[in-house]
Every structure is written in C-alpha cells, then in structure tokens.
mmCIF file of C-alpha atoms in Angstrom:
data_model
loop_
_atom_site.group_PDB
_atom_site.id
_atom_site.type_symbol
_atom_site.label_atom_id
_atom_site.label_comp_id
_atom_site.label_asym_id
_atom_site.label_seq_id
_atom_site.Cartn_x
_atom_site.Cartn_y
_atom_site.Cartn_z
ATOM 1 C CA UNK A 1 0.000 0.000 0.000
ATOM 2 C CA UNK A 2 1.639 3.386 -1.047
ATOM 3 C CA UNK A 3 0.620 6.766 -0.360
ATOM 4 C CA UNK A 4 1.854 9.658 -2.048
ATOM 5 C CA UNK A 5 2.832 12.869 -0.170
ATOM 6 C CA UNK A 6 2.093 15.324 -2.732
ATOM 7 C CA UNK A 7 0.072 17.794 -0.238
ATOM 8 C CA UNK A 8 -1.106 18.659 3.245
ATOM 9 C CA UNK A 9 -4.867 19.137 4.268
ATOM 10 C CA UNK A 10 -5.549 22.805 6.015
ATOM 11 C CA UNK A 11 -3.851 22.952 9.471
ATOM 12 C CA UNK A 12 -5.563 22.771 12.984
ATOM 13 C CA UNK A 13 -3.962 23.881 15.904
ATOM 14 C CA UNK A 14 -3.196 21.342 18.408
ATOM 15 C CA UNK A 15 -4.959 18.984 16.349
ATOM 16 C CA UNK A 16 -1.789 18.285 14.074
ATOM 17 C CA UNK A 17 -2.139 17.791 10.147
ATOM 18 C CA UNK A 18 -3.290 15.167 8.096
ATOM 19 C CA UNK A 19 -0.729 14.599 4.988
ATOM 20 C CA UNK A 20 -2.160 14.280 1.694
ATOM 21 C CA UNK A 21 -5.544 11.723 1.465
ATOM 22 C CA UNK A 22 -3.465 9.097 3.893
ATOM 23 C CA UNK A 23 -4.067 7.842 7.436
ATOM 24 C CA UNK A 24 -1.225 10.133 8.671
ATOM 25 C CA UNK A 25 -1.252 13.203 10.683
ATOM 26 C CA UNK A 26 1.832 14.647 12.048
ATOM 27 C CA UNK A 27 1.828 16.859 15.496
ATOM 28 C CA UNK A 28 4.255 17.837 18.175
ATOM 29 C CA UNK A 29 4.469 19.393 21.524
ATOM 30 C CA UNK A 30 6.891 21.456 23.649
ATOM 31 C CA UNK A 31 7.024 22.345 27.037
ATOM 32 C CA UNK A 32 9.619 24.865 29.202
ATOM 33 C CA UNK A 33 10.108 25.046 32.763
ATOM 34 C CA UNK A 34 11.646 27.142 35.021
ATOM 35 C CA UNK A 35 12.540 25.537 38.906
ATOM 36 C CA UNK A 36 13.504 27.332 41.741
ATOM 37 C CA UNK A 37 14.837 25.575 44.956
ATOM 38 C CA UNK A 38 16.957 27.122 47.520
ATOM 39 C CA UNK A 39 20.383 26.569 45.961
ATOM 40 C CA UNK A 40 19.356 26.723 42.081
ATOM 41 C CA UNK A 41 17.690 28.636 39.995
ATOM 42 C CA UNK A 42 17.089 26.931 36.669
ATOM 43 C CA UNK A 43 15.323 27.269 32.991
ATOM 44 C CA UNK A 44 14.940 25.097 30.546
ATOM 45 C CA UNK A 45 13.007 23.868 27.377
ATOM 46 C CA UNK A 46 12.054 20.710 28.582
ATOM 47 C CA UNK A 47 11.377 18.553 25.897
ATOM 48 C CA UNK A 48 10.193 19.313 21.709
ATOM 49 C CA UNK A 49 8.721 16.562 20.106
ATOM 50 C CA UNK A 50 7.362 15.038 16.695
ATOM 51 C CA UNK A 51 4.500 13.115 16.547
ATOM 52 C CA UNK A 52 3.104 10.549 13.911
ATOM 53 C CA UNK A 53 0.131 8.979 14.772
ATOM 54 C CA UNK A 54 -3.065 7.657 11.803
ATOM 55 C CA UNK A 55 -5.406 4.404 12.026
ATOM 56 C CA UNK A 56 -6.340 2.586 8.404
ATOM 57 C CA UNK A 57 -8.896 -0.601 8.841
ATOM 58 C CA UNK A 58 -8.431 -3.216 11.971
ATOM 59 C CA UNK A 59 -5.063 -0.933 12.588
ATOM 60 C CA UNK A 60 -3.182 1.983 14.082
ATOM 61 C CA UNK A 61 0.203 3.470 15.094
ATOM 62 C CA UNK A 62 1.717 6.264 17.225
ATOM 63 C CA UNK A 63 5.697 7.335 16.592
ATOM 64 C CA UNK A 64 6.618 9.586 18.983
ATOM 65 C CA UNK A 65 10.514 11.075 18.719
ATOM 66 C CA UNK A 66 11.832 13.580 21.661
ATOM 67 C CA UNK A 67 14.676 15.561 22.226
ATOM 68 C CA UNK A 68 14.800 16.201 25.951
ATOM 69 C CA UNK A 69 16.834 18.784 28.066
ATOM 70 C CA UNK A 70 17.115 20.607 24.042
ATOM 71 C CA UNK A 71 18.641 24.011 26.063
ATOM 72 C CA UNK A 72 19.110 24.201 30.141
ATOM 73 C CA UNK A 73 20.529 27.430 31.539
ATOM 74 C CA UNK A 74 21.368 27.625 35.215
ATOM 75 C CA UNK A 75 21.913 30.362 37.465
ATOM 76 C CA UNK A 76 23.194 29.085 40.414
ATOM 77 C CA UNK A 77 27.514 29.461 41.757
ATOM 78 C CA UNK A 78 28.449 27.709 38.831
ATOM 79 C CA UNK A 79 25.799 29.304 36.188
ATOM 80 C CA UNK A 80 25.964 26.688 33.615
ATOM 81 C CA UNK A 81 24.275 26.686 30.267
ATOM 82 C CA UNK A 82 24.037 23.702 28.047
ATOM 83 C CA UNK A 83 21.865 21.796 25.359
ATOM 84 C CA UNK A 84 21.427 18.369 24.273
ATOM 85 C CA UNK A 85 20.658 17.862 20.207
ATOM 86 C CA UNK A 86 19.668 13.902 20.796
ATOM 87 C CA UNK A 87 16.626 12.568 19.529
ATOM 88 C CA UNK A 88 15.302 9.902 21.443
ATOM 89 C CA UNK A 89 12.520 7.153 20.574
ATOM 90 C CA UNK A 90 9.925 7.843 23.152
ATOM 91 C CA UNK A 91 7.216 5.765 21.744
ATOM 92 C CA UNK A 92 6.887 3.974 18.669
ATOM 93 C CA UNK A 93 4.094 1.255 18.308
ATOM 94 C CA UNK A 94 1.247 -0.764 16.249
ATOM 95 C CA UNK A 95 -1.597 -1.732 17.196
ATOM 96 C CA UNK A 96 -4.249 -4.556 15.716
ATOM 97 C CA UNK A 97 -7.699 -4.514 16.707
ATOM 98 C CA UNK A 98 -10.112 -7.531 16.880
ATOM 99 C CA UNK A 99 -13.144 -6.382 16.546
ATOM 100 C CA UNK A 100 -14.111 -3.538 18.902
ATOM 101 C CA UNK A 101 -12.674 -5.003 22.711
ATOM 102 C CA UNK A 102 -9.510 -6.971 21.909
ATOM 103 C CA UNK A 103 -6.469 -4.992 20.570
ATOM 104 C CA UNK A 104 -2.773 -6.404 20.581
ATOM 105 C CA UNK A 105 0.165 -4.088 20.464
ATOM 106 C CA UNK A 106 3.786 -4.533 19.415
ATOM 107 C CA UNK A 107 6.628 -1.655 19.605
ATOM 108 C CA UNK A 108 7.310 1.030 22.914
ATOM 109 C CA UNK A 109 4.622 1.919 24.598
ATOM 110 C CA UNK A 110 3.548 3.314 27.975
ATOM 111 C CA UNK A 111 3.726 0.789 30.858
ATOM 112 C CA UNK A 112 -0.316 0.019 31.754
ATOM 113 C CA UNK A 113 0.360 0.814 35.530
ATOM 114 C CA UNK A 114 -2.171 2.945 36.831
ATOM 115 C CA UNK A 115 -3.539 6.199 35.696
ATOM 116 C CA UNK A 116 -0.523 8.910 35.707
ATOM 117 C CA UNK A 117 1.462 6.604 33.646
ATOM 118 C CA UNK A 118 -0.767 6.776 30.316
ATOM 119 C CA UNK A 119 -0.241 10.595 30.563
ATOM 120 C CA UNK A 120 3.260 11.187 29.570
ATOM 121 C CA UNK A 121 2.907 14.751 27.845
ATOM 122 C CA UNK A 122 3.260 17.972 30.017
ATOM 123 C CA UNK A 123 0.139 19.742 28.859
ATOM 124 C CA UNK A 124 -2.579 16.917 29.109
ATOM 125 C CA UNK A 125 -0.764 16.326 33.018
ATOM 126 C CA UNK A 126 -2.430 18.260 36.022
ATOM 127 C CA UNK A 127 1.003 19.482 37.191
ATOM 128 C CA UNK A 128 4.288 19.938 35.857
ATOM 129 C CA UNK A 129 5.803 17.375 38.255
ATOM 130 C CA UNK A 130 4.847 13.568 38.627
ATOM 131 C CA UNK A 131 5.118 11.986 41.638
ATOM 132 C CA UNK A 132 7.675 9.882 42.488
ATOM 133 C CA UNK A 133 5.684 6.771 42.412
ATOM 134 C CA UNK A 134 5.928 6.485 38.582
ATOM 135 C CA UNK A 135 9.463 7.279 38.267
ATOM 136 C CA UNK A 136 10.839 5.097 41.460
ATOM 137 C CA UNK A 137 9.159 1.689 41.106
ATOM 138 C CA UNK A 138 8.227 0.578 37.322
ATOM 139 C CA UNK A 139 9.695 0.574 33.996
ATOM 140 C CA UNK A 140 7.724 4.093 32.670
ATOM 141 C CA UNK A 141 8.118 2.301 29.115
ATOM 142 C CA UNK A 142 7.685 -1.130 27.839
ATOM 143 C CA UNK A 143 9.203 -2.279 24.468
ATOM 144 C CA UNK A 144 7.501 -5.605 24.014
ATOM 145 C CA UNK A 145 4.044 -6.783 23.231
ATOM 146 C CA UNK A 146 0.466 -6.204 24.746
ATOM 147 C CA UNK A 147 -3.054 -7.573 24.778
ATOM 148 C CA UNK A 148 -6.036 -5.970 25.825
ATOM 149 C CA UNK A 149 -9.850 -6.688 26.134
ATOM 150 C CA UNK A 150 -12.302 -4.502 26.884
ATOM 151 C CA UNK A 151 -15.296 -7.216 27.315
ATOM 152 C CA UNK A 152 -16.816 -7.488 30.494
ATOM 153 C CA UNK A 153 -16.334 -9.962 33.051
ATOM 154 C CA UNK A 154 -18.913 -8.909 35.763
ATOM 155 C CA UNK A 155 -17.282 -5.633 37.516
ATOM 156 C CA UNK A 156 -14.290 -6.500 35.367
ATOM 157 C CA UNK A 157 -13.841 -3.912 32.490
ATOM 158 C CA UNK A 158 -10.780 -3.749 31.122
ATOM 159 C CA UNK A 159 -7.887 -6.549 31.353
ATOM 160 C CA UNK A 160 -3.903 -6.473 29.801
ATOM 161 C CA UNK A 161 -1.072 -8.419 29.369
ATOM 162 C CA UNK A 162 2.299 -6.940 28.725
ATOM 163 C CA UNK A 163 5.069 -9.028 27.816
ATOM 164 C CA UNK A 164 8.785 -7.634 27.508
ATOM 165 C CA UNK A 165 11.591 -10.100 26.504
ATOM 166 C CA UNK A 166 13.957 -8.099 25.640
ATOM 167 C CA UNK A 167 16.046 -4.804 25.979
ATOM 168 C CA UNK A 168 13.880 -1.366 24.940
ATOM 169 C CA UNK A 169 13.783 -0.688 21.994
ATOM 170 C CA UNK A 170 16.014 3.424 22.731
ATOM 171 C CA UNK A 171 18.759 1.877 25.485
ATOM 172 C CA UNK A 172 19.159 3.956 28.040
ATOM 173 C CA UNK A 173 15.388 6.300 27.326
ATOM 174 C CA UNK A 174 13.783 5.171 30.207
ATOM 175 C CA UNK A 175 13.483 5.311 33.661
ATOM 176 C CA UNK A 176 15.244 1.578 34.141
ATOM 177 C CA UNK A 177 17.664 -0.024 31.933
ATOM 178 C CA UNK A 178 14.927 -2.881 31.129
ATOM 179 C CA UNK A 179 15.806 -6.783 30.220
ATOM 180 C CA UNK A 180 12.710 -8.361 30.983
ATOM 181 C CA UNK A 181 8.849 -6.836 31.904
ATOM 182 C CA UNK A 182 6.159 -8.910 32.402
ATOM 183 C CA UNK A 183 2.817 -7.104 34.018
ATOM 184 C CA UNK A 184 -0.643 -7.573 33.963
ATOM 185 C CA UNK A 185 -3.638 -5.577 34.483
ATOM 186 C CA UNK A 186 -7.539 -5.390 35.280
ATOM 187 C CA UNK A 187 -9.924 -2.277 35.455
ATOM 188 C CA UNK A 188 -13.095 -2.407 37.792
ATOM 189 C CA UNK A 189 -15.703 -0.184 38.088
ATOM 190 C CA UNK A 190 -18.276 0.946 40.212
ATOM 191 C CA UNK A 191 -21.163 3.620 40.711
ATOM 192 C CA UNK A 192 -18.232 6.051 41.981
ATOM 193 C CA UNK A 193 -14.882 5.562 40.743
ATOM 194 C CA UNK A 194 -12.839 3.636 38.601
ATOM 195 C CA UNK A 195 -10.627 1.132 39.550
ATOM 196 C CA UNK A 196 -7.287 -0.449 38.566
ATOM 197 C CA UNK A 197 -4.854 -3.202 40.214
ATOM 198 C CA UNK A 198 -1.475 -4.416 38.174
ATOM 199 C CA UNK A 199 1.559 -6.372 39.214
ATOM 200 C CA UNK A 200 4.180 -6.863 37.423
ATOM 201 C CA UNK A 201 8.096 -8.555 37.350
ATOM 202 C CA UNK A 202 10.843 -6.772 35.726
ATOM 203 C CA UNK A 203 14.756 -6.975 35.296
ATOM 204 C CA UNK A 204 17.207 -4.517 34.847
ATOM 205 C CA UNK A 205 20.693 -3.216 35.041
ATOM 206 C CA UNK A 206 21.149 -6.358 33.888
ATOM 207 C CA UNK A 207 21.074 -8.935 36.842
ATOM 208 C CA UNK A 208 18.856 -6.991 39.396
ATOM 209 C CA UNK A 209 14.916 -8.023 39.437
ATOM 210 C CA UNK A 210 12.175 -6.578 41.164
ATOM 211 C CA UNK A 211 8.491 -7.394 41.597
ATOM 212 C CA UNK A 212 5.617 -4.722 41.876
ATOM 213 C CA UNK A 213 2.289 -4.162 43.233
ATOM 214 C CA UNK A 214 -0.224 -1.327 42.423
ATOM 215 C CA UNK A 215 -3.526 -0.361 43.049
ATOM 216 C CA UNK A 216 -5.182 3.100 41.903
ATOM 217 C CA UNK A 217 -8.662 4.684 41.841
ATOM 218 C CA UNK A 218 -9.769 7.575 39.945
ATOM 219 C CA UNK A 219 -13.229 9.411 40.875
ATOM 220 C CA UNK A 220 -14.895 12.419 38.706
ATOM 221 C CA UNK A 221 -17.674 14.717 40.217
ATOM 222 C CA UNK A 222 -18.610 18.090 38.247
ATOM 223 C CA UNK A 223 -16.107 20.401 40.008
ATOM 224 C CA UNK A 224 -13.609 18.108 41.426
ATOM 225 C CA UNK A 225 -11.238 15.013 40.441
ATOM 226 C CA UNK A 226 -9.590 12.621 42.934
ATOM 227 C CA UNK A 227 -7.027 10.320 42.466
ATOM 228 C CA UNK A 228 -5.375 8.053 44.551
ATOM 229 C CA UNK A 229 -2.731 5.471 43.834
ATOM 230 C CA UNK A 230 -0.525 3.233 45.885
ATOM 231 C CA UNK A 231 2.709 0.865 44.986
ATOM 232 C CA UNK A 232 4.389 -1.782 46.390
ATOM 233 C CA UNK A 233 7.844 -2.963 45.552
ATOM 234 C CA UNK A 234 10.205 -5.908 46.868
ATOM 235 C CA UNK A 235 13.866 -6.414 45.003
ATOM 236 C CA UNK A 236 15.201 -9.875 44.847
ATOM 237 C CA UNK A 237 17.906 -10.653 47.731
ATOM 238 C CA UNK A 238 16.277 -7.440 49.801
ATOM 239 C CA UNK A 239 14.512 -8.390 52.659
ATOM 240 C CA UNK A 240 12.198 -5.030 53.115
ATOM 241 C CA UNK A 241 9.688 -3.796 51.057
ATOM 242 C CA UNK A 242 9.154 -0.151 49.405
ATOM 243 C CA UNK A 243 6.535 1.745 48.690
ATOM 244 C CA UNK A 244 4.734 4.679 47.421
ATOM 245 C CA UNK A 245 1.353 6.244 47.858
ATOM 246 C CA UNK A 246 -0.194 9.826 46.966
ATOM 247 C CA UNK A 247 -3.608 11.099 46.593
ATOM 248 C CA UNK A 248 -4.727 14.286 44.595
ATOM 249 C CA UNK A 249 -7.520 16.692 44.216
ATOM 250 C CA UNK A 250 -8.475 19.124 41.305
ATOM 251 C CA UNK A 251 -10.635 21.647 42.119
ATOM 252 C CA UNK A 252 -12.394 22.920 38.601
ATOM 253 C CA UNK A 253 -13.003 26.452 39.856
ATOM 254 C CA UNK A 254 -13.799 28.331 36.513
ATOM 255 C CA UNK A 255 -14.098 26.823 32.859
ATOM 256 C CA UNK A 256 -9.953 26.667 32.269
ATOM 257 C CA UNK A 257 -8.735 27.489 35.855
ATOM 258 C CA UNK A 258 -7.318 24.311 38.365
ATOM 259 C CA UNK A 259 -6.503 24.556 41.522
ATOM 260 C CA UNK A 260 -4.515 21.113 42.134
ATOM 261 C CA UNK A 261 -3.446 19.785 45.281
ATOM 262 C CA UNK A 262 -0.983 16.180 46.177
ATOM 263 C CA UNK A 263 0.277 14.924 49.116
ATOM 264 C CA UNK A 264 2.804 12.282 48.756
ATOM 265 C CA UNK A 265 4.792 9.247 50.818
ATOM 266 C CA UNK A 266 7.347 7.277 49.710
ATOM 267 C CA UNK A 267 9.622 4.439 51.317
ATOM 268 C CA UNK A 268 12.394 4.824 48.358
ATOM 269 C CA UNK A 269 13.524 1.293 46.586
ATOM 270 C CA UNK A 270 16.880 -0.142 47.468
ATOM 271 C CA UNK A 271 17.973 2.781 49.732
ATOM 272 C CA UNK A 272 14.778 2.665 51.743
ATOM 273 C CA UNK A 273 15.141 6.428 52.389
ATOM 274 C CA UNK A 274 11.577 8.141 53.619
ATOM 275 C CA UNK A 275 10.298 11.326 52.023
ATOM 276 C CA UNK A 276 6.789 13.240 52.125
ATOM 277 C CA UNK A 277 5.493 15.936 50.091
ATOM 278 C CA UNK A 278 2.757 18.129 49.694
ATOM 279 C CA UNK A 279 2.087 20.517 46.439
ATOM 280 C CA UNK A 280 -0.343 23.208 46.142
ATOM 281 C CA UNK A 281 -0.718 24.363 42.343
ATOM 282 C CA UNK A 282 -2.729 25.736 39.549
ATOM 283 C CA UNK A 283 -3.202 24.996 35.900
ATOM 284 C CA UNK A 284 -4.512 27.582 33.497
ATOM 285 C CA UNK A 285 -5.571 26.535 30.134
ATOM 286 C CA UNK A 286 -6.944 29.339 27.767
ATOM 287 C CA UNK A 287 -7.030 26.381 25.473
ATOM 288 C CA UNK A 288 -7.738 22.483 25.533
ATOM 289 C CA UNK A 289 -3.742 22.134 24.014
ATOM 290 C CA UNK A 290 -2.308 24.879 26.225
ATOM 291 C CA UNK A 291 -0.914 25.101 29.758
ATOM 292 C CA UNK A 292 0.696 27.594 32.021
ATOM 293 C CA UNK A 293 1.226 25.577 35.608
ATOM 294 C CA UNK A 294 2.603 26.854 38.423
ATOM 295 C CA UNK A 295 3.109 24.780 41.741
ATOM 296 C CA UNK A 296 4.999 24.887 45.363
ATOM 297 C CA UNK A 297 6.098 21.517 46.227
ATOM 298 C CA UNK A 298 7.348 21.050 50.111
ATOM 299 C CA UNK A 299 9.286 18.359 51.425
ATOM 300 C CA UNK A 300 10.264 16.696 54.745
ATOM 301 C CA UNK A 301 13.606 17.017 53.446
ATOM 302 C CA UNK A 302 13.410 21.084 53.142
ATOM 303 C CA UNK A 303 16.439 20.879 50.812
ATOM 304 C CA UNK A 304 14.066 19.732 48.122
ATOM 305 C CA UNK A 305 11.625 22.427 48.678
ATOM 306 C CA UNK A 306 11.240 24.523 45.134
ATOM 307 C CA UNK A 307 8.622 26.185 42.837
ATOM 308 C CA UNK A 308 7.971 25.150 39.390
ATOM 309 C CA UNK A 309 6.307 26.896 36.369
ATOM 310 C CA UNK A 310 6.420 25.601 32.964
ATOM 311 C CA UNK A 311 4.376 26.321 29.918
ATOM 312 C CA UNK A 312 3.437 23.709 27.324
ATOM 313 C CA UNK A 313 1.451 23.094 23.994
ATOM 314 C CA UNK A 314 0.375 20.713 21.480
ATOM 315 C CA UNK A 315 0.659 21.669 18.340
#
C-alpha cells in the first residue's frame, strides 16, 4: 500500500495535520520550565517533540521522537548553560484490533500501571511534576508486546497483558535499563470511581529483578477530580519492602482554571530512604492544548523544597 505525499490538508492547531488523502497526521508538543529551589535557579526547554500517529482498517500506530533537556541554563555558583541535540525514541508502536474489545500491540509503549502513567505529555498532566511513584518503582516504558480486552467480566472492564523479553527498543530512554517486563492488568468499576490493580516482574541493570504491586482509583464529580494510587515494591535478595502512595484533588473552579493539590509518601527502593510531600498548584488553560502551571512543592527534606512553572502546547 503506497501513499503519495504530494500535499497537506488545512492545518488545525493542536490537532496536528493530516498529509495528503493518507491515514497520517503529524503533530508535536513542547514544554519549558523554570525551577527554583533554595540553591538553584534553573530554565529550561524541557522537551520538543514530533508526533506521527493515523489508524487505516483493523489498525493503528503512534511514533513519537523527543529531544529532551534541548537548552538548560542555570543560574546558580556555577551558572551553567548547556543543550542536548539527541533525539530519542519515546514511543513507537502498532496496534491490531479484533473487533471492537480486543487490541494487541507490538513496539514502545507506555507501561499500563495505573492512571498517571498513560499521561506522559506535560500539557494533558495536572502538574508539571509527577510523583515519584511512577518514576521510582516501574519501567515508565515497555518495548515488548500487549493484549487488551475490553469485554466485560462482571465488575471486570478492562484486562492487559504486557510481555517484555527483551532490551527497549532506545537503550538507556527510560526510567530503568529494562531486560525483561512482564505485568498484567484489570480495570473495575463501580457507581463512583474507577478502579485499577497491576503487578508486574521486571529486570534490569542487567542482573537486578524486582516485583511490583499497584492499586489506583480515579473518581470524577462536576467540580472536582480525585485520584489516589498506591505501589508496592520488593527487590530480589532485599529483605524489606518499598513503597509509594499519593492522593490528589483538582478543584475545577472556573471553565480553564485548576486549583490542584498532592500529598505524597514514599519508602524509596533499594535505599529505603523516607520522604513526604505536599504541592499546592494551579493549571490555566486558555485552550484544551495549552498550559501555564505553576506549583509549590514542600518536602520533609526542606532541601528539596522549590517552585515550578512551565508552559506547554500541542501543536
């Protein structure tokens, strides 16, 4: 099958453009941030990317390609300045669709671990930060296969499968240096909320291995959203476990104006060090694919005490 790119349809912002009568529309987003903690004051554009993304038939695909850290100027004792030209492959996947529940995907993907995982772009995220949960216990990214079905089992709605059997697919663009991930996945609902459990296996680095648990809830009213999720984590040959647990509102005060706030405690993996946080922020968003965020994050640790701001778009 061979398209030809001879032309490009009219242009809608945020919503990307589709290229010539084909399946394909290419997008992007950028975000920069500015942080502020007691012994560093630093800006940076945060991350530029091109996206690729169309669906033809039983099938679709998403290519996502980042350059991360592209300029960071600091003004602390040192006052560095630097920039980073690498491209990295943050996602790049297929999917095929049986019928209208099952779906099986091959390529790098997001790890299906709770809720704040599947939202890896700074504009469609409440704050600029994440918390540490999804950064500290999981591989963020899975290069591997998956398999989904959305038919329900009683309460059960939604149930994957995520096999990884190899190394990813951009060594070294992830939060782990992954060998091996293997997780599954169920979605339950009720009358209130929406729930999700996962566990999962994983090795990295290369010989280490670690086993997870998760559990997460998500709740929508008309002027508020809560979420909650929790982690459990136990490395081979340790004989403690860690974990991780936060729960956040959003207050929807005004059509476009968020008032977000996260507390946050975390038994850190491997070292086992203790940390709490709280963040108070707010999200304005004069439109769906823009963001200006600012937030105050405070720690027990009041070394890591710092505001952030950042703006962000999708083109």
């Amino acid at each position: 099958m061979t398209f030809t790119l001879t032309h490009a349809e009219e242009y809608s912002f945020g919503n990307g453009v589709q290229v010539a009568d084909s399946p394909l529309i290419v997008g992007g987003y950028a975000s920069s941030i500015m942080d502020l903690n007691k012994n560093n004051r630093m800006v940076s554009v945060d991350d530029v990317a091109l996206l690729a993304y169309g669906e033809y038939d039983h099938m679709d695909f998403l290519a996502e390609l980042e350059t991360v850290d592209l300029y960071k100027k600091e003004f602390s004792n040192r006052r560095d300045e630097n920039s980073s030209g690498a491209i990295h492959v943050e996602r790049l996947y297929g999917d095929y669709f049986f019928g209208h529940n099952e779906r099986l995907r091959i390529g790098k993907f997001n790890s299906d671990i709770g809720f704040w995982n599947q939202i890896p772009i700074n504009v469609l995220r409440d704050t600029t930060s994440s918390p540490r949960l999804v950064s500290d216990f999981f591989p963020k990214l899975t290069t591997g296969i998956q398999y989904e079905s959305r038919q329900s089992i009683g309460a059960v709605r939604r149930i994957s499968v995520t096999l990884q059997n190899n190394r990813d697919l951009d060594i070294g663009f992830n939060n782990f240096d992954t060998y091996r991930h293997y997780a599954a996945t169920c979605d339950i609902i009720d009358q209130e909320a929406l729930w999700r459990f996962s566990g999962g296996y994983f090795q990295y680095e290369p010989w280490r291995e670690a086993y997870y648990l998760s559990g997460a809830m998500k709740t929508e009213q008309k002027r508020w959203t809560f979420l909650l999720e929790s982690i459990l984590r136990r490395d081979s040959g340790e004989g403690r476990v860690a974990y991780d647990v936060y729960a956040q509102g959003v207050w929807h005060m005004r059509p476009a104006h968020d008032l977000i706030f996260r507390s946050e405690i975390e038994k850190t993996p491997l070292t086992y060090a203790h940390d709490g946080s709280a963040i108070v922020g707010y999200t304005y968003r004069p439109l769906n694919n823009i963001a200006l965020k600012s937030e105050y994050e405070a720690h027990q640790n009041t070394l890591l005490n710092r505001w952030l701001f950042s703006f962000s778009v999708l083109f």
